[in-house]
mmCIF file with all atom_site columns, C-alpha atoms in Angstrom:
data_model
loop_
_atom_site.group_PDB
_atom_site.id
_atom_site.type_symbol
_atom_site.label_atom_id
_atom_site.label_alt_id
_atom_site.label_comp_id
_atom_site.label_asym_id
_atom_site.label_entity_id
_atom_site.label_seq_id
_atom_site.pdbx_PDB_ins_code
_atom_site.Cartn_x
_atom_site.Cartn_y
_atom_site.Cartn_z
_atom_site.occupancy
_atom_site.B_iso_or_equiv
_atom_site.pdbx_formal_charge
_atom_site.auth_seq_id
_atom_site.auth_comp_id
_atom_site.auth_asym_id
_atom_site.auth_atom_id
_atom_site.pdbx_PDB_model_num
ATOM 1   C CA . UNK A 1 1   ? 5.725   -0.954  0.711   1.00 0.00 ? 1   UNK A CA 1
ATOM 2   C CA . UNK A 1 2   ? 3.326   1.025   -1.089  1.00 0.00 ? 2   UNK A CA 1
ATOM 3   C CA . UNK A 1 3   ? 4.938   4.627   -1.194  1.00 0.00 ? 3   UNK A CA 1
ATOM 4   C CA . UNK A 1 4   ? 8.119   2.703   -2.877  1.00 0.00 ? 4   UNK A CA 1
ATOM 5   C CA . UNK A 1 5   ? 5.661   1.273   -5.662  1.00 0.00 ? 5   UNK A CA 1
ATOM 6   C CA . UNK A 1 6   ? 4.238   4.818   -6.310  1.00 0.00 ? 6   UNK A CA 1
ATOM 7   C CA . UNK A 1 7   ? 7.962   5.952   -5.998  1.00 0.00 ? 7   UNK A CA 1
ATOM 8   C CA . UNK A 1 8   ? 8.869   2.941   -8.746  1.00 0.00 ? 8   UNK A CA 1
ATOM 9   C CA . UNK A 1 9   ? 5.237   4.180   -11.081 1.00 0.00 ? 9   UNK A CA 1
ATOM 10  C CA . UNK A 1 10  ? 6.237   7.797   -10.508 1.00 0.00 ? 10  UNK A CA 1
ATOM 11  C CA . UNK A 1 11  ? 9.997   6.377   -11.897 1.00 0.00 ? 11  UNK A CA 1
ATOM 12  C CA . UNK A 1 12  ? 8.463   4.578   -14.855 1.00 0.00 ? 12  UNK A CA 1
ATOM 13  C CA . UNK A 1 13  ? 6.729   7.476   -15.891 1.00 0.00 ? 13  UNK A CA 1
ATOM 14  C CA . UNK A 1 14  ? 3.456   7.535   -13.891 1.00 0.00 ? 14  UNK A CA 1
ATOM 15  C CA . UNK A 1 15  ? 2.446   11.541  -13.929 1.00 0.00 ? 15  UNK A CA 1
ATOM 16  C CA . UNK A 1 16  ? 3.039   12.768  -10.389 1.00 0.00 ? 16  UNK A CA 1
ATOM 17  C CA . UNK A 1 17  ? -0.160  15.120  -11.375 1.00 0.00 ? 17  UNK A CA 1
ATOM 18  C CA . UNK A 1 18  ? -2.297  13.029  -11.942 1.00 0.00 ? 18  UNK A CA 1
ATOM 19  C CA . UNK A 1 19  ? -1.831  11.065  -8.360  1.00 0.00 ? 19  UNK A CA 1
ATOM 20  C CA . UNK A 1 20  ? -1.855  14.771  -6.831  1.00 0.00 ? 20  UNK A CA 1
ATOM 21  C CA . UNK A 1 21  ? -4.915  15.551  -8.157  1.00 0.00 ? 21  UNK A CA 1
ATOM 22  C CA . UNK A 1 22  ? -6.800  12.116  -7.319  1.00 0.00 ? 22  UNK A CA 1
ATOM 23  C CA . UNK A 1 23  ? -5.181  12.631  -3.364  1.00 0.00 ? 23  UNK A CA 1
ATOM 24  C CA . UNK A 1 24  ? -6.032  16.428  -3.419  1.00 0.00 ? 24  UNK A CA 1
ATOM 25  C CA . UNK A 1 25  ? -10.102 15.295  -3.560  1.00 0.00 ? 25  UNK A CA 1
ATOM 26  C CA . UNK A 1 26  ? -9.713  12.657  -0.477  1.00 0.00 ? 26  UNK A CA 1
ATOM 27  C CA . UNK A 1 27  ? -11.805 14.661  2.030   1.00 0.00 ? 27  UNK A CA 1
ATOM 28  C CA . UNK A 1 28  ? -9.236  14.390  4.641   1.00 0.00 ? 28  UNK A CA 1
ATOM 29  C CA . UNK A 1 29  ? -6.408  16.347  6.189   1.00 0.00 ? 29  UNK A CA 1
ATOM 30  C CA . UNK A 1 30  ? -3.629  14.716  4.054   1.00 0.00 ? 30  UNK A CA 1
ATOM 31  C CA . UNK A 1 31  ? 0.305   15.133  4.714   1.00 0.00 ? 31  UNK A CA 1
ATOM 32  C CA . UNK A 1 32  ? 2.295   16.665  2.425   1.00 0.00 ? 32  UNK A CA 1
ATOM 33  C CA . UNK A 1 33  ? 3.671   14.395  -0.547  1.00 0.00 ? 33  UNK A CA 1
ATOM 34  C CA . UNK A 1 34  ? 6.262   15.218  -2.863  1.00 0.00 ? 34  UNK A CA 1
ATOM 35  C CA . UNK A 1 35  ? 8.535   12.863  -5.145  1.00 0.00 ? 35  UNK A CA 1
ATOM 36  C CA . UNK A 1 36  ? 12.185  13.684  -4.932  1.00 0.00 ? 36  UNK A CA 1
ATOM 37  C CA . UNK A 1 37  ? 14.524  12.248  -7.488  1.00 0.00 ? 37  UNK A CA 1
ATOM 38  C CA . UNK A 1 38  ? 17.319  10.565  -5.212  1.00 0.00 ? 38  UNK A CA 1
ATOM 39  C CA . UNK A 1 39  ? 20.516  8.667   -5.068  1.00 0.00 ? 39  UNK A CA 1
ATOM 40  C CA . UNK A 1 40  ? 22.322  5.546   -3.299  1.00 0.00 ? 40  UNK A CA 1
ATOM 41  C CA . UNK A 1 41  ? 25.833  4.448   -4.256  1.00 0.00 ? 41  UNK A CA 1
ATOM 42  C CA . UNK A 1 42  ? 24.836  3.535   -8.552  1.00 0.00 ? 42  UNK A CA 1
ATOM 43  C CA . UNK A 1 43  ? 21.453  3.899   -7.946  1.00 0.00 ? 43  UNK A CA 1
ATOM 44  C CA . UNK A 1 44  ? 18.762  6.459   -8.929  1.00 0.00 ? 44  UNK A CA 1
ATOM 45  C CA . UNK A 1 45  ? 15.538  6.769   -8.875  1.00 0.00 ? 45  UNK A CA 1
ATOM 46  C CA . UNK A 1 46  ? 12.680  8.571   -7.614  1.00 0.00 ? 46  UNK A CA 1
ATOM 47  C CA . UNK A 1 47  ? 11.338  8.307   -3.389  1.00 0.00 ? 47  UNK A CA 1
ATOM 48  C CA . UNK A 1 48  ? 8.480   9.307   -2.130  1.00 0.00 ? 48  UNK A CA 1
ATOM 49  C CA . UNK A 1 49  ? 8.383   11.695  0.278   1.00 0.00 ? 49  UNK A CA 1
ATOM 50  C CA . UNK A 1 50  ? 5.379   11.678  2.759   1.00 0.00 ? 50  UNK A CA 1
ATOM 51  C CA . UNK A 1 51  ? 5.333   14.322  5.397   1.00 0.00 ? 51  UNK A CA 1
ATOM 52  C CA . UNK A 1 52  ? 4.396   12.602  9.020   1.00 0.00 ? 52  UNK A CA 1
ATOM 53  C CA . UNK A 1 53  ? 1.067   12.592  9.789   1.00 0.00 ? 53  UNK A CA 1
ATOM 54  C CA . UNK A 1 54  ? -1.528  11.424  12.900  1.00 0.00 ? 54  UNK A CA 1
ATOM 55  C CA . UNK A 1 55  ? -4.519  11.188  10.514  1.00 0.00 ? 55  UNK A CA 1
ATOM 56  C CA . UNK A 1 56  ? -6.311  8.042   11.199  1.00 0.00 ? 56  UNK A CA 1
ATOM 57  C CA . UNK A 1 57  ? -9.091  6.545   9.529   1.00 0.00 ? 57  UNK A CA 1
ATOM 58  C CA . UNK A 1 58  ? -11.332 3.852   10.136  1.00 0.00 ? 58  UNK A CA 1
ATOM 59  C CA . UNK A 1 59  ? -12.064 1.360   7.117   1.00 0.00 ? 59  UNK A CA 1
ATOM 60  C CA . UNK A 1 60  ? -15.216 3.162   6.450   1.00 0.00 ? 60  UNK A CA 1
ATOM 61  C CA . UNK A 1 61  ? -14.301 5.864   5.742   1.00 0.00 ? 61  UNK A CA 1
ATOM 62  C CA . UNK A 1 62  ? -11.406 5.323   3.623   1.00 0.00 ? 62  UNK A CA 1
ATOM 63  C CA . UNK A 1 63  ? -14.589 3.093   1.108   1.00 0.00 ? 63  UNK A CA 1
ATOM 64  C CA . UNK A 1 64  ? -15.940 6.772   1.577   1.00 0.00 ? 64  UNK A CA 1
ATOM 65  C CA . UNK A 1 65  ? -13.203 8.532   0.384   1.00 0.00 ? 65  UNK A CA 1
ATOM 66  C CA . UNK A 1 66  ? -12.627 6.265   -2.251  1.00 0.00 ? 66  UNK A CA 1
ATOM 67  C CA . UNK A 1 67  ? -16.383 6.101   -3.857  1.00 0.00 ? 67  UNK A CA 1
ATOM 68  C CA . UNK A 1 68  ? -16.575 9.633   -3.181  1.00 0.00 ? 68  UNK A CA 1
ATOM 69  C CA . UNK A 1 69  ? -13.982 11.485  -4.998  1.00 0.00 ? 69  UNK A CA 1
ATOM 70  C CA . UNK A 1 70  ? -14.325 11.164  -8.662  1.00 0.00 ? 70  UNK A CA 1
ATOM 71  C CA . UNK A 1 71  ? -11.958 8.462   -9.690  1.00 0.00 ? 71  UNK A CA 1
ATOM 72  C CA . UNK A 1 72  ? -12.296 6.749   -12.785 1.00 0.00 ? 72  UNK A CA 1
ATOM 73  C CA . UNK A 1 73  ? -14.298 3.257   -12.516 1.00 0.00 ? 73  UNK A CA 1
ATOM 74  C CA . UNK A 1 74  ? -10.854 1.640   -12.764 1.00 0.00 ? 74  UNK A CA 1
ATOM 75  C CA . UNK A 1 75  ? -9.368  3.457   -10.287 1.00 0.00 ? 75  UNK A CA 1
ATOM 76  C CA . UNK A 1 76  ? -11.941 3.078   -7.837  1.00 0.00 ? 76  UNK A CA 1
ATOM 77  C CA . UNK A 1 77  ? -12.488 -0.410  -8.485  1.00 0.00 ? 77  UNK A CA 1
ATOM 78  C CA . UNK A 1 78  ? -8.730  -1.209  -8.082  1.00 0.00 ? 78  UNK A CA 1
ATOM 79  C CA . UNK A 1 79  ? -8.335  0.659   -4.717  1.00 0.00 ? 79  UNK A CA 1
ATOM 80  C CA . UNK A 1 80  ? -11.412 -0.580  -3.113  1.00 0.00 ? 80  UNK A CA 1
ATOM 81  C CA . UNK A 1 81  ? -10.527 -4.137  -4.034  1.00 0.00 ? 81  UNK A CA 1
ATOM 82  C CA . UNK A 1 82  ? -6.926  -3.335  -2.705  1.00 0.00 ? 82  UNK A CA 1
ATOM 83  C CA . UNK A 1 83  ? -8.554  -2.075  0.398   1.00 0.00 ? 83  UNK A CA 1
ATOM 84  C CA . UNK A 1 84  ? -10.406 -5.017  0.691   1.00 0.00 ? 84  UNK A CA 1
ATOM 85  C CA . UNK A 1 85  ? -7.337  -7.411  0.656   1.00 0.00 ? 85  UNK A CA 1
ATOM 86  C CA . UNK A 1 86  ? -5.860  -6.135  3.483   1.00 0.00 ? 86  UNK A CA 1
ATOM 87  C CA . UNK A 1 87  ? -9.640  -6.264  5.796   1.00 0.00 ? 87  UNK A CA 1
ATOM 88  C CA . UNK A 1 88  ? -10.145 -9.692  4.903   1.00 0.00 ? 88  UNK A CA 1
ATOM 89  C CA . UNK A 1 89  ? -6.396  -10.380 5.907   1.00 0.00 ? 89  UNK A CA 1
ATOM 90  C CA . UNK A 1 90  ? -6.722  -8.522  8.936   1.00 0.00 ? 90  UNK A CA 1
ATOM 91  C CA . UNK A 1 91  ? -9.889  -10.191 9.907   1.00 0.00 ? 91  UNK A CA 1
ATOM 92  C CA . UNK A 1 92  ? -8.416  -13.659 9.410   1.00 0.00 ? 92  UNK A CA 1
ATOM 93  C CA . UNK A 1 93  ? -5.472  -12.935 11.364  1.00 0.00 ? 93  UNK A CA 1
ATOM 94  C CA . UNK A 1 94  ? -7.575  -11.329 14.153  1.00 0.00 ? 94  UNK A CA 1
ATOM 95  C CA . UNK A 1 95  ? -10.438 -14.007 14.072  1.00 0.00 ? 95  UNK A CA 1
ATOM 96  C CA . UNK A 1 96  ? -12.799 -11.104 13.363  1.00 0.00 ? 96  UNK A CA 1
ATOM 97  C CA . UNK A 1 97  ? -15.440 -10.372 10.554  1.00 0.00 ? 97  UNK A CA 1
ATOM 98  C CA . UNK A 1 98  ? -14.499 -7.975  7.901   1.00 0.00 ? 98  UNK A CA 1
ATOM 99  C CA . UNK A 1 99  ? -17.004 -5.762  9.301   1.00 0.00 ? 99  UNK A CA 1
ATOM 100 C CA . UNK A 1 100 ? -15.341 -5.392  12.819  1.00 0.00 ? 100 UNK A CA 1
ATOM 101 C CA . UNK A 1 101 ? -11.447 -5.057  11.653  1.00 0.00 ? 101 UNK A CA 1
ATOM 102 C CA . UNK A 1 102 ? -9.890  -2.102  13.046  1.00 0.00 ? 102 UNK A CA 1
ATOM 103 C CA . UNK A 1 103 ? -6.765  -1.946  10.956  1.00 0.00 ? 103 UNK A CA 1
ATOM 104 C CA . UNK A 1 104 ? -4.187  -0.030  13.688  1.00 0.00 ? 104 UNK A CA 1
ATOM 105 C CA . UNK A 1 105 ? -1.271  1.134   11.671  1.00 0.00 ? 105 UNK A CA 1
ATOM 106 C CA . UNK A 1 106 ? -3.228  0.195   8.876   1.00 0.00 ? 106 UNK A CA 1
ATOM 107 C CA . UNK A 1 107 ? -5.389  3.150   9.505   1.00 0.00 ? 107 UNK A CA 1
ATOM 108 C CA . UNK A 1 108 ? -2.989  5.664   8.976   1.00 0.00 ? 108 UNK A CA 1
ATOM 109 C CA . UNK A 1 109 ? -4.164  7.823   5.975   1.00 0.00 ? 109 UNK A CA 1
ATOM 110 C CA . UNK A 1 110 ? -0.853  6.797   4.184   1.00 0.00 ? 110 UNK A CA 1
ATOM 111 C CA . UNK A 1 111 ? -2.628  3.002   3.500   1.00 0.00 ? 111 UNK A CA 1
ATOM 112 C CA . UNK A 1 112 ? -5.315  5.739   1.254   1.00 0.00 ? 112 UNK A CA 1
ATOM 113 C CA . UNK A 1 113 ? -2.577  7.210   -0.204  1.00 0.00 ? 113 UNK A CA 1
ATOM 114 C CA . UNK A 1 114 ? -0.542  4.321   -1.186  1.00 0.00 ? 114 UNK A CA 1
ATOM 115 C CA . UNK A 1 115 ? -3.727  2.552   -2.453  1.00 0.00 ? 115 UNK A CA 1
ATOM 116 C CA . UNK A 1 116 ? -5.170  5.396   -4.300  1.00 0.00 ? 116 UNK A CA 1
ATOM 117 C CA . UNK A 1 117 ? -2.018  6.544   -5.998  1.00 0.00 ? 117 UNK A CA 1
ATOM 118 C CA . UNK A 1 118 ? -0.665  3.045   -7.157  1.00 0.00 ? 118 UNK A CA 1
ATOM 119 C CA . UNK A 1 119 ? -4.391  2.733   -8.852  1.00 0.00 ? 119 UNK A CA 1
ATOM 120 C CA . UNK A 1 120 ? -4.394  5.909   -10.370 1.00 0.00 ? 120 UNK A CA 1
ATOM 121 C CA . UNK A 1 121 ? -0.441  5.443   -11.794 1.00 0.00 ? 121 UNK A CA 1
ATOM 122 C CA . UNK A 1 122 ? -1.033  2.044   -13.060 1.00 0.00 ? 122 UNK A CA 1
ATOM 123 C CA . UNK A 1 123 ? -4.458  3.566   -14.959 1.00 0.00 ? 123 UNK A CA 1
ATOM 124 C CA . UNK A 1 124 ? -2.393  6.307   -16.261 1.00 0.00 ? 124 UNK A CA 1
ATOM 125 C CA . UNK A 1 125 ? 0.410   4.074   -17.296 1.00 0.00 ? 125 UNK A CA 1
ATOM 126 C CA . UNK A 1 126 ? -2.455  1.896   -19.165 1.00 0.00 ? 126 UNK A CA 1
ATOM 127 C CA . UNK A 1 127 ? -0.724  -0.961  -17.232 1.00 0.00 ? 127 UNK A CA 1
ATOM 128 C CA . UNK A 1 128 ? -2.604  -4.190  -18.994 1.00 0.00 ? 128 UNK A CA 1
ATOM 129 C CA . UNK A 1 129 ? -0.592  -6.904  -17.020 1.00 0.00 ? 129 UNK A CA 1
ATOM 130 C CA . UNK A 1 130 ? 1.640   -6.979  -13.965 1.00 0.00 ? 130 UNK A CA 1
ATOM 131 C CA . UNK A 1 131 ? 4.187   -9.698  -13.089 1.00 0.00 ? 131 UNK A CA 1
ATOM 132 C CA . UNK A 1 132 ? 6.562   -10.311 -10.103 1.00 0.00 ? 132 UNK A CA 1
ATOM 133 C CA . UNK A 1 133 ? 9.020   -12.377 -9.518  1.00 0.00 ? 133 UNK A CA 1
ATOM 134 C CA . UNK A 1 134 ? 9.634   -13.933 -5.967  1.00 0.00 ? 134 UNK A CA 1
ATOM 135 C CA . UNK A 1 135 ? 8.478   -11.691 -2.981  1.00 0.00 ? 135 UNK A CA 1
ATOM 136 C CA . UNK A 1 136 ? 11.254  -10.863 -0.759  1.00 0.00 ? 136 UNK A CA 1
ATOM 137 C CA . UNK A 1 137 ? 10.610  -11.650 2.861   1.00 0.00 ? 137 UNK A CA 1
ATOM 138 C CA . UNK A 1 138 ? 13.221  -10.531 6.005   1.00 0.00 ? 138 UNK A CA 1
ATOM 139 C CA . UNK A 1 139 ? 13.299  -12.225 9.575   1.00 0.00 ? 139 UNK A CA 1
ATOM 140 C CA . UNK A 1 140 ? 12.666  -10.883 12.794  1.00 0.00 ? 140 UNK A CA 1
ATOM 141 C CA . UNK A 1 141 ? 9.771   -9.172  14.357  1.00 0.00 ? 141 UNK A CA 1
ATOM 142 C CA . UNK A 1 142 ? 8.154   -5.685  13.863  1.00 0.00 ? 142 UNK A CA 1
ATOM 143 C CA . UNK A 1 143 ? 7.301   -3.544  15.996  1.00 0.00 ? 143 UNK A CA 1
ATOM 144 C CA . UNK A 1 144 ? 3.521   -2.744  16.144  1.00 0.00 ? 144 UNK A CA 1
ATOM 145 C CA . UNK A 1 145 ? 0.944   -0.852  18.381  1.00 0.00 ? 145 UNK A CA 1
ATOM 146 C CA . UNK A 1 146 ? 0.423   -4.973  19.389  1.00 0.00 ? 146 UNK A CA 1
ATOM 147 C CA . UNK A 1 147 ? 3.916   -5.123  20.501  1.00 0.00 ? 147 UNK A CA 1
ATOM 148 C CA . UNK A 1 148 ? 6.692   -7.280  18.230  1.00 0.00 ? 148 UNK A CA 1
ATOM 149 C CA . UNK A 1 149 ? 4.854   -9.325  15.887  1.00 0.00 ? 149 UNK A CA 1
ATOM 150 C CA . UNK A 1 150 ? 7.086   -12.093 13.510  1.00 0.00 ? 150 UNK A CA 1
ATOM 151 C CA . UNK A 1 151 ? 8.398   -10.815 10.123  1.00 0.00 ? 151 UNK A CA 1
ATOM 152 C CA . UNK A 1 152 ? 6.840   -11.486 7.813   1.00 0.00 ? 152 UNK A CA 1
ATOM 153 C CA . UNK A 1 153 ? 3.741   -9.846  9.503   1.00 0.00 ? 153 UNK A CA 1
ATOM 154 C CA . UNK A 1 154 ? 0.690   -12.225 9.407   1.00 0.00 ? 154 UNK A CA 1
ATOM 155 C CA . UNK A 1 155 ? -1.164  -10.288 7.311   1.00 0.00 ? 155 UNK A CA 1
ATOM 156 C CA . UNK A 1 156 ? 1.425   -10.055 5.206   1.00 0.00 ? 156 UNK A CA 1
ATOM 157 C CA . UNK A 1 157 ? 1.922   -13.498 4.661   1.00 0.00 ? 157 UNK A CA 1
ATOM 158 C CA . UNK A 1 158 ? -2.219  -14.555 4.705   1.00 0.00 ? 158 UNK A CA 1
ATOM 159 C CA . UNK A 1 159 ? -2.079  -11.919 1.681   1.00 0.00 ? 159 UNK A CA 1
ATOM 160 C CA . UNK A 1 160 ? 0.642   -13.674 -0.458  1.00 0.00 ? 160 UNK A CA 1
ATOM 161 C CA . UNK A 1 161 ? -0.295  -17.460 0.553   1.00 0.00 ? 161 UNK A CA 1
ATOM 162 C CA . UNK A 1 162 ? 0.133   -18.862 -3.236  1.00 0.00 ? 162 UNK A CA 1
ATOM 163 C CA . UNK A 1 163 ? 2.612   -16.706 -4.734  1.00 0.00 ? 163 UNK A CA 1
ATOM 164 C CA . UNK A 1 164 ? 6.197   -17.552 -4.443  1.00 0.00 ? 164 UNK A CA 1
ATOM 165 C CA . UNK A 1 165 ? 8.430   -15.688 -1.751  1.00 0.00 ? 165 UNK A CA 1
ATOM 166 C CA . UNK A 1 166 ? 12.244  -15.682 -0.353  1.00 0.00 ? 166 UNK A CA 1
ATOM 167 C CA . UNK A 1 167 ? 13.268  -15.626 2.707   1.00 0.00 ? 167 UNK A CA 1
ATOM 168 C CA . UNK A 1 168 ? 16.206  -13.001 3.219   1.00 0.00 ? 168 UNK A CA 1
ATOM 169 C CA . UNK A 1 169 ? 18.790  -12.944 6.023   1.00 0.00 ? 169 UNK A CA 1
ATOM 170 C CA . UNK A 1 170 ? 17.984  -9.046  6.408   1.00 0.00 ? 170 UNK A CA 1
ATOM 171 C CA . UNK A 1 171 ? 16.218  -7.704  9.806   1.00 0.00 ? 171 UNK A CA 1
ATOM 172 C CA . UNK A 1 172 ? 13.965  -5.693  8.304   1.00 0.00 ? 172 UNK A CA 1
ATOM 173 C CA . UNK A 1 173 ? 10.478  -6.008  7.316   1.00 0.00 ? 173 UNK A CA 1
ATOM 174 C CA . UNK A 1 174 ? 11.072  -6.191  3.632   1.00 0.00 ? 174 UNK A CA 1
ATOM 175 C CA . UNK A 1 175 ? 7.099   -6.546  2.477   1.00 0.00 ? 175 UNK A CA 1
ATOM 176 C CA . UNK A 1 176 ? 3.922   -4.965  4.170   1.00 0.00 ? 176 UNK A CA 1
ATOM 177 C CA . UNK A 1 177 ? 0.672   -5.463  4.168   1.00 0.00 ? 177 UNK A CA 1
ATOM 178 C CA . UNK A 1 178 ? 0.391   -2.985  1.763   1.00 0.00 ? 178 UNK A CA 1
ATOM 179 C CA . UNK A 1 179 ? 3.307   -3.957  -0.746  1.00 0.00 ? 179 UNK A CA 1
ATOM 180 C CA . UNK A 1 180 ? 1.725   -7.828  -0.359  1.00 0.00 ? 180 UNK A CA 1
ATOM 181 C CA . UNK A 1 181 ? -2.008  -6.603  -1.185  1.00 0.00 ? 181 UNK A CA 1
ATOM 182 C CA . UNK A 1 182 ? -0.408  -4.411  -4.373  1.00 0.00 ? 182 UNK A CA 1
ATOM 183 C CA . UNK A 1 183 ? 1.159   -7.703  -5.631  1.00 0.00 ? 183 UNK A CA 1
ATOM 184 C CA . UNK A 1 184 ? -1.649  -9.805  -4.463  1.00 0.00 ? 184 UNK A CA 1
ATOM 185 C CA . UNK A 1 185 ? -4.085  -7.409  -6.523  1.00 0.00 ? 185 UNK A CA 1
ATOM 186 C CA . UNK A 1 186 ? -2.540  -7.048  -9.658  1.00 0.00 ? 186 UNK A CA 1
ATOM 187 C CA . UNK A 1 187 ? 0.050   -9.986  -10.492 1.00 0.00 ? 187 UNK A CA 1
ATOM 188 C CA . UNK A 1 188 ? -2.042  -12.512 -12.369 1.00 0.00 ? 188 UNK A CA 1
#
């Protein structure tokens, strides 16, 4: 998902600053975010933590709040495109144009933040090249504001048709949207 990517950038170094600052000039109520170093059995490493949140916004005005708050061109570029992978898969799935997707849980101002702080960690990382190994897929459904939807979600899979994925034996939805349009964006 995207808040464990900008948990994994904030891990490998990414300044948790300079994604603060980029998400304090989004001209939206935002929740509040704070990275937490954390551990599991041998594991350690930084998570995420987003405060809940009912802030919804329509595609338009998350290009708005992207173009509009003083990102760098690379930045902006990168989130816009990211944004931009998940309409065009959400429009496919939905037999819609781009222009009339409404994304649902998509819409939830964490999609901006996830998009927005990835791009601005992998700029201030000076991240040339990204690669991924096999994305991991679960089984089951999800359940969405459309009821229970396979796992993989469509979207999810429409995003990442071409690169190679696993199916797991784990009920969980192990890629989203989001986590699919980072990879789909930025492994070569």
């Amino acid at each position: 998902s995207g808040d464990m990517m900008v948990s994994a950038l904030l891990d490998a170094g990414a300044p948790f600053n300079d994604i603060a600052t980029i998400l304090a000039r989004i001209p939206h109520p935002l929740p509040a975010i704070e990275p937490a170093r954390t551990a599991r059995g041998i594991m350690e490493g930084i998570h995420l933590n987003i405060a809940p949140s009912d802030v919804h916004l329509s595609v338009a005005a998350m290009r708005e709040a992207i173009g509009s708050i003083g990102a760098s061109p690379r930045v902006r570029d990168d989130a816009l495109a990211m944004l931009a992978i998940i309409v065009n898969a959400e429009a496919a799935v939905h037999g819609v144009s781009p222009d009339h997707v409404h994304l649902h849980e998509l819409s939830h101002v964490d999609t901006l933040i996830d998009v927005l702080a990835v791009a601005q960690a992998i700029d201030s990382l000076a991240i040339e090249a990204v690669f991924a190994g096999p994305v991991p897929f679960g089984r089951g459904t999800i359940k969405t504001e459309h009821g229970l939807i396979p796992n993989p979600a469509p979207a999810t899979v429409r995003i990442l048709k071409g690169f190679p994925v696993t199916f797991l034996d784990i009920p969980l939805e192990l890629t989203t949207p989001t986590g699919a349009t980072i990879v789909a964006h930025y492994v070569d």
